[in-house]
CSV table of C-alpha atoms and ligand atoms in Angstrom, one decimal:
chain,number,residue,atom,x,y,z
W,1,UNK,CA,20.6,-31.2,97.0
W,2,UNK,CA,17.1,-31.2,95.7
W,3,UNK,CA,14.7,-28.1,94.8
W,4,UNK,CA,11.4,-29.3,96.6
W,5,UNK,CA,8.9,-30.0,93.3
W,6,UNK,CA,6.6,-27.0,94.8
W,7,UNK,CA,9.3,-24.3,95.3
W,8,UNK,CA,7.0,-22.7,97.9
W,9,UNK,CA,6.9,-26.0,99.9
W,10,UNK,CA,10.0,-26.4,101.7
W,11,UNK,CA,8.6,-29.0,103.9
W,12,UNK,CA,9.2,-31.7,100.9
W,13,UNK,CA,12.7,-31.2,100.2
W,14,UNK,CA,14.6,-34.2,100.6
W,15,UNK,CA,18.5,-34.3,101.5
W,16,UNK,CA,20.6,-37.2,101.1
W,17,UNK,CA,23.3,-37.7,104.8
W,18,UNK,CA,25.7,-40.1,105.3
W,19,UNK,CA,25.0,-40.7,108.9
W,20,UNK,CA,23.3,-43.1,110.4
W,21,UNK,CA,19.6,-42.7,110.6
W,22,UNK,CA,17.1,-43.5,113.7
W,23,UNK,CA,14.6,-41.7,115.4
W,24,UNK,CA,15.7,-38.9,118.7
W,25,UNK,CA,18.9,-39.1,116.8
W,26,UNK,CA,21.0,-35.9,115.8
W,27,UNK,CA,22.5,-35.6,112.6
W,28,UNK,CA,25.5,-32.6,112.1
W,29,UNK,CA,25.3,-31.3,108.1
W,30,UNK,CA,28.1,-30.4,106.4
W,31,UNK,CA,28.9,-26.8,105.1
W,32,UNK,CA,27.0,-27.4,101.6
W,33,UNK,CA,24.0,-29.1,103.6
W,34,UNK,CA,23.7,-25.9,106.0
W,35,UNK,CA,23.8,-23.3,103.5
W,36,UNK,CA,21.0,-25.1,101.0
W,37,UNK,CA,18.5,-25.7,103.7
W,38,UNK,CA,19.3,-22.0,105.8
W,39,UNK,CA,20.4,-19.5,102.7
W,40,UNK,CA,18.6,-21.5,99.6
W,41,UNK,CA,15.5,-22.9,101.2
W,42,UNK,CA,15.8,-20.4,103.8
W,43,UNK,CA,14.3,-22.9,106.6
W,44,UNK,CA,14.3,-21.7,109.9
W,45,UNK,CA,15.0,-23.9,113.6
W,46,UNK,CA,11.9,-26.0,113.6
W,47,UNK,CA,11.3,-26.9,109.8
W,48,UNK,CA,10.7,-30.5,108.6
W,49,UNK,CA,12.2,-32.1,106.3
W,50,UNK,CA,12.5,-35.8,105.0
W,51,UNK,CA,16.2,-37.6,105.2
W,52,UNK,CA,18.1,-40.9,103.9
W,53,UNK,CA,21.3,-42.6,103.9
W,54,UNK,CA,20.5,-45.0,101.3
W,55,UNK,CA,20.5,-48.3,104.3
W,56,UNK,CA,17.9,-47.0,107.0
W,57,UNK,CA,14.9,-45.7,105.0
W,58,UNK,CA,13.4,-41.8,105.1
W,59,UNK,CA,12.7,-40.1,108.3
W,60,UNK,CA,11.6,-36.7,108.8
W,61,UNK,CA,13.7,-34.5,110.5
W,62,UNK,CA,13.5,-31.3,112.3
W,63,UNK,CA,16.3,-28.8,111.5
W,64,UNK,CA,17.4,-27.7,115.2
W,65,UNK,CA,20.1,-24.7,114.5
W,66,UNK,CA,20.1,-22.4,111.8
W,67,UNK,CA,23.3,-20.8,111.4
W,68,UNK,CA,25.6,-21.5,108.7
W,69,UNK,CA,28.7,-23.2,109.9
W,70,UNK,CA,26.7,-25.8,112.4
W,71,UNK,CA,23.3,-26.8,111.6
W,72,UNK,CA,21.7,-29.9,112.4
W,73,UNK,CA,19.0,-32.0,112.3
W,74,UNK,CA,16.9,-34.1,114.7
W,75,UNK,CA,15.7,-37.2,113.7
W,76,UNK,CA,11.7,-37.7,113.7
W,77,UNK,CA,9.7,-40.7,113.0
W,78,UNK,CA,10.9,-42.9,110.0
W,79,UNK,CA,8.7,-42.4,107.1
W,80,UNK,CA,9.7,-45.2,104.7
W,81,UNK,CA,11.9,-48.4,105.1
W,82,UNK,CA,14.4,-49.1,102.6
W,83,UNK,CA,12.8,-50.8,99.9
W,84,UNK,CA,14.6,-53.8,98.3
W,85,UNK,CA,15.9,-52.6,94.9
W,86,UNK,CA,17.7,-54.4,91.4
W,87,UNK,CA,21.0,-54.1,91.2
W,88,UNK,CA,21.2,-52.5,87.7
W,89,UNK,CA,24.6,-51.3,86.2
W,90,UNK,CA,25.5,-48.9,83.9
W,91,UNK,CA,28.8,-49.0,81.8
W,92,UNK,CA,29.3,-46.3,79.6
W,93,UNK,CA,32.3,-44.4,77.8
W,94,UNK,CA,32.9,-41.0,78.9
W,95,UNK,CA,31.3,-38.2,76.8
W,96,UNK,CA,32.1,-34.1,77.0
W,97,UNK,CA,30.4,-32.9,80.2
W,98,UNK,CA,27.1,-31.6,79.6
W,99,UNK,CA,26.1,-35.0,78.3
W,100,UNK,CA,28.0,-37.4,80.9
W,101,UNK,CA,26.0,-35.1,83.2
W,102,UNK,CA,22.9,-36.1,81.5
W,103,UNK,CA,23.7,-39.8,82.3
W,104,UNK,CA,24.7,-39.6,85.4
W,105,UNK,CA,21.3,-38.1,86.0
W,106,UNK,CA,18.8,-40.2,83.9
W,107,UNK,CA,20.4,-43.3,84.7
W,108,UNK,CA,20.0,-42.4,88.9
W,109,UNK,CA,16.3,-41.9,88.2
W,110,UNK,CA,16.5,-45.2,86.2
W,111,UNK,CA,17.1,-47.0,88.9
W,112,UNK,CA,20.9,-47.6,87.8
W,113,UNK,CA,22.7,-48.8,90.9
W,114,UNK,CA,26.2,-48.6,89.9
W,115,UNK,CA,27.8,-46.3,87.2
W,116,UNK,CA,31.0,-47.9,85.8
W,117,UNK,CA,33.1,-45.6,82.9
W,118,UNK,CA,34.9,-47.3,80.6
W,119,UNK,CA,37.7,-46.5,78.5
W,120,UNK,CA,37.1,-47.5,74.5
W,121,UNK,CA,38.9,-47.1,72.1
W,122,UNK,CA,37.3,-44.4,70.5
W,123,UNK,CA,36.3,-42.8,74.0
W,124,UNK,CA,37.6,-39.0,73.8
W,125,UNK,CA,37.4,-37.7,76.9
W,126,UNK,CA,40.7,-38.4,79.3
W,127,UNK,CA,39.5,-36.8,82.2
W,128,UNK,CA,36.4,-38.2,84.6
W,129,UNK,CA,35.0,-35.5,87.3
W,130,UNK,CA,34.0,-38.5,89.8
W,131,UNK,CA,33.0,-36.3,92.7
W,132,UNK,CA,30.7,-34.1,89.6
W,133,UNK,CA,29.0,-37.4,88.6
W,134,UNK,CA,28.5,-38.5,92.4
W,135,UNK,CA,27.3,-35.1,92.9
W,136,UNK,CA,24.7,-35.4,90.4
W,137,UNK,CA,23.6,-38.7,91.8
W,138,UNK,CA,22.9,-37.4,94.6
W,139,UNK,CA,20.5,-34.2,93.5
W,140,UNK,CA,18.8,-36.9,91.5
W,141,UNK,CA,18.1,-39.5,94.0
W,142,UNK,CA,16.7,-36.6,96.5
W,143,UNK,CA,14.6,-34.9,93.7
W,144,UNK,CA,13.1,-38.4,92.4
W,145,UNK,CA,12.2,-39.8,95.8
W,146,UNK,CA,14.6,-42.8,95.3
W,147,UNK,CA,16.1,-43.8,98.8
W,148,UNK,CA,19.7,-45.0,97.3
W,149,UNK,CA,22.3,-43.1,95.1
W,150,UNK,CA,24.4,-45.2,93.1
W,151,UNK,CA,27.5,-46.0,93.5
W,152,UNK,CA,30.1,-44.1,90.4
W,153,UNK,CA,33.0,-46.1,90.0
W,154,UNK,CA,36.6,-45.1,88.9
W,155,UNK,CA,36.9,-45.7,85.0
W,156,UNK,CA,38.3,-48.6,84.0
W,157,UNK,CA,39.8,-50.0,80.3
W,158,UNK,CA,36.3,-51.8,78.8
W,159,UNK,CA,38.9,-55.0,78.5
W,160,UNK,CA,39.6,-54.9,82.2
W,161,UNK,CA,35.8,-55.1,82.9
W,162,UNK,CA,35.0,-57.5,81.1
W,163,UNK,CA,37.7,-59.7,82.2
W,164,UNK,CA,36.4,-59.3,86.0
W,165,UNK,CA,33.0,-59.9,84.7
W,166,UNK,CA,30.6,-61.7,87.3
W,167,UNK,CA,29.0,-65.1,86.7
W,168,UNK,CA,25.4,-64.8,86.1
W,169,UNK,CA,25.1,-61.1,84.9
W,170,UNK,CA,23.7,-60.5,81.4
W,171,UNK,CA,25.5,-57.7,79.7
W,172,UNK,CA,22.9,-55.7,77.2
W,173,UNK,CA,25.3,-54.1,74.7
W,174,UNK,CA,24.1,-51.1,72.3
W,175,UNK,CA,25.4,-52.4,68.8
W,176,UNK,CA,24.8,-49.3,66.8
W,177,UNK,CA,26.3,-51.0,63.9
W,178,UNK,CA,23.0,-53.8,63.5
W,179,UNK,CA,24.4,-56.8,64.9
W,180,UNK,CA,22.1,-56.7,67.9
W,181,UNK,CA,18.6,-58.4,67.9
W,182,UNK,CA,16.0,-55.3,68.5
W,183,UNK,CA,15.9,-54.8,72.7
W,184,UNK,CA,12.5,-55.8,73.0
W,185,UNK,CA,12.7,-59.1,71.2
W,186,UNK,CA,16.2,-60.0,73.1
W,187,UNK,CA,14.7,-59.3,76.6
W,188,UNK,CA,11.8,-61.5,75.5
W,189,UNK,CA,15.0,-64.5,75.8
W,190,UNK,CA,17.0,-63.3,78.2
W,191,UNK,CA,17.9,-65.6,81.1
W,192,UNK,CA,16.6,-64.8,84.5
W,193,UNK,CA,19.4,-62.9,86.7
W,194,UNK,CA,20.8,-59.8,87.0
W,195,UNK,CA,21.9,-57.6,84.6
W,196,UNK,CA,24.0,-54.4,83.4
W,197,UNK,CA,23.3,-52.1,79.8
W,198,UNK,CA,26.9,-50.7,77.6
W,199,UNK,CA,26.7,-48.0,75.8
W,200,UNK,CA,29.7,-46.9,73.2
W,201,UNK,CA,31.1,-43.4,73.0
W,202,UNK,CA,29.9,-41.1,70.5
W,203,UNK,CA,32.4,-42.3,68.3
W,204,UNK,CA,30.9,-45.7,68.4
W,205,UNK,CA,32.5,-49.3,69.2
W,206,UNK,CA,35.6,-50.1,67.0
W,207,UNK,CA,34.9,-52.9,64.9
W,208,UNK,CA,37.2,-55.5,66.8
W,209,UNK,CA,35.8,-54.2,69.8
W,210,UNK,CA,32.2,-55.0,69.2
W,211,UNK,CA,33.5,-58.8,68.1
W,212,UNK,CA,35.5,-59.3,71.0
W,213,UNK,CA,32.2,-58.0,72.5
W,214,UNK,CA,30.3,-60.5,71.3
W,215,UNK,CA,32.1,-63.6,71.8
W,216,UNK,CA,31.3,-63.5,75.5
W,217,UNK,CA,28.8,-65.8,76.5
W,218,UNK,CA,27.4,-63.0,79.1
W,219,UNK,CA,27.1,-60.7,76.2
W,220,UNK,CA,23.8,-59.8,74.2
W,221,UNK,CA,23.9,-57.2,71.5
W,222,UNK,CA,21.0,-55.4,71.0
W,223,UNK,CA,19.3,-53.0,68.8
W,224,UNK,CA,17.8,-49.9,69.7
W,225,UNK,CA,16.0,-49.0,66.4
W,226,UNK,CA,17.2,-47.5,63.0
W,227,UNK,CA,18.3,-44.1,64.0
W,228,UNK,CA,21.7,-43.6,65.7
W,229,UNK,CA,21.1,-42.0,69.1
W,230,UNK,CA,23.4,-39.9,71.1
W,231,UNK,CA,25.3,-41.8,73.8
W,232,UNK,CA,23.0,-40.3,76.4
W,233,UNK,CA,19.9,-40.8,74.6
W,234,UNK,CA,20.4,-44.4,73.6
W,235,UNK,CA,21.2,-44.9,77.7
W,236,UNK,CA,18.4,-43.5,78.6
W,237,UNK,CA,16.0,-45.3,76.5
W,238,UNK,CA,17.4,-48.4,76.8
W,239,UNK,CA,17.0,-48.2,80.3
W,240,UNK,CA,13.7,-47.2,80.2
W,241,UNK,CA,12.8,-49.9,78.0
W,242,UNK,CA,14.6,-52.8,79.8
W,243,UNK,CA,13.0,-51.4,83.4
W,244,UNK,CA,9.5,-51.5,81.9
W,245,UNK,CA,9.7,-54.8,80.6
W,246,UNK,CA,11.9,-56.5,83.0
W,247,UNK,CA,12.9,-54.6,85.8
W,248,UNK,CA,11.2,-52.3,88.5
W,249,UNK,CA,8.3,-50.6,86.4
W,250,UNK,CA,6.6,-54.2,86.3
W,251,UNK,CA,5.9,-56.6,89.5
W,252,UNK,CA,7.1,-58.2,90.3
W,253,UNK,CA,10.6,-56.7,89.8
W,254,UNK,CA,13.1,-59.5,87.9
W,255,UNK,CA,16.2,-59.0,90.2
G,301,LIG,N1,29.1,-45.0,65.7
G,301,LIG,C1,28.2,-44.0,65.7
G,301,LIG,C2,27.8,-43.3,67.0
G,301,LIG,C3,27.7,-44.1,68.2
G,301,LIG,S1,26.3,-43.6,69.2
G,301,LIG,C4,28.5,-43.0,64.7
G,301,LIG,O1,29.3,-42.1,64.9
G,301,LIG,O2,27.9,-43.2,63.6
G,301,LIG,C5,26.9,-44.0,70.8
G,301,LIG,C6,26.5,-45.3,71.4
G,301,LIG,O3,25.1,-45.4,71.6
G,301,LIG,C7,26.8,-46.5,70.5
G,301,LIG,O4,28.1,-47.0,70.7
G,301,LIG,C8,25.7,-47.5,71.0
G,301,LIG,O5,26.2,-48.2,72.2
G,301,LIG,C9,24.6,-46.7,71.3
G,301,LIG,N2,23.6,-46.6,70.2
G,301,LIG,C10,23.2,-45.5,69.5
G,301,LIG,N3,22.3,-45.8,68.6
G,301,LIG,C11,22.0,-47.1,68.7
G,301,LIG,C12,21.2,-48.0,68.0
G,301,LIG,N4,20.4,-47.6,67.0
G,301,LIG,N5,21.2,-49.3,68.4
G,301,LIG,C13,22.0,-49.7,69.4
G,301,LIG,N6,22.8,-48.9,70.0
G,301,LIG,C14,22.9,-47.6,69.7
């Protein structure tokens, strides 16, 4: 759940349901739902807010009873439709929490449609908090006006992904070690389609990883400049680079 950008405005907080959405409908929040909007935000019966599933749009809605253990909301007028959006993934090698936390939130309000760990070789973190990272999502789609939350995936071995790979999606690969064309300039070629960004753990790519890496047609290594970046900075800049020049921040949008 989202602070409201002016803490003093309640009226523009935004809350992500899982219920279907359509106006004179009722929606029935669950327990952390209640308590944000009645003992954080302190709303009372009456108070508007703005709602979405990630299908039906954003719709205001009127919060109907105020008491911890059974609020709800009544569905107003829809607000926005569900815009279309590109279906961007993220793969990325677990890293210790405060920074996996860090992706999970940049790449939401990146537009990142899907977040897919994957086990490296080097990766050093055994255990994934799914329901943390989908958690995370969530606050980030409601504070950044998106009206989807990406979908966070069970971790897989990087091997496994890549032998399920789909036909036609361009895999941008962070190649710390220089064997990647700079991003800009490999965009520039890219075929048209849609596409998904891997970044290495902070221990990097082993060696035979990065050429098993690159023998795959769907594969394009590329470089993100002569420093080496943290795992969550390098995602977060090659995203924002890669959305600005071919993905939602131009129009038309590539996917
Ligand atoms: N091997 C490094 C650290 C890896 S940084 C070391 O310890 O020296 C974590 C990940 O960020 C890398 O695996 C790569 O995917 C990405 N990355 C960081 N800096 C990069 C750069 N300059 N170019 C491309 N990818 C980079």
């Amino acid at each position: 759940m989202s602070e409201p950008a002016d803490a003093n405005d309640p009226t523009r907080a935004r809350l992500f349901v899982t219920a279907a959405l359509d106006t004179g409908g009722d929606v029935a929040l669950d327990a952390r739902a209640a308590h944000y909007l009645t003992t954080v935000l302190r709303l009372k019966p009456g108070a508007e807010i703005a709602v979405f599933n990630g299908r039906d749009g954003e719709f205001a809605a009127k919060l109907v009873t105020a008491r911890k253990r059974a609020s709800a909301l009544e569905i107003g007028a829809q607000r926005r439709a569900q815009p279309p959006e590109p279906d961007v993934w993220l793969l990325f090698a677990p890293v210790k929490r405060a920074r996996i936390d860090l992706i999970a939130e940049k790449a939401t309000e990146l537009g990142v449609t899907r977040l897919c760990p994957v086990i490296t070789r080097r990766t050093a973190v055994a255990r994934v908090n799914l329901a943390r990272l989908a958690a995370i999502a969530i606050e980030a789609a409601e504070q950044c006006e998106r009206l989807s939350v990406p979908t966070v995936d069970p971790p897989l071995p990087l091997e496994t992904v890549l032998a399920r790979w789909p036909a036609g999606r361009t895999l941008l690969v962070g190649d710390e070690a220089g064997g990647g064309r700079p991003l800009g300039a490999a965009l520039a070629d890219l075929k048209p389609g849609p596409w998904a960004l891997l970044v290495g753990p902070e221990g990097g790519f082993a060696e035979a990883e990065l050429d098993a890496l690159r023998r795959f047609q769907f594969v394009t290594p590329v470089g993100l400049g002569p420093r080496v970046l943290r795992a969550d900075t390098a995602v977060t800049a090659a995203l924002a680079v890669v959305q600005c020049l071919i993905g939602d921040w131009g129009h038309p949008p590539r996917s």
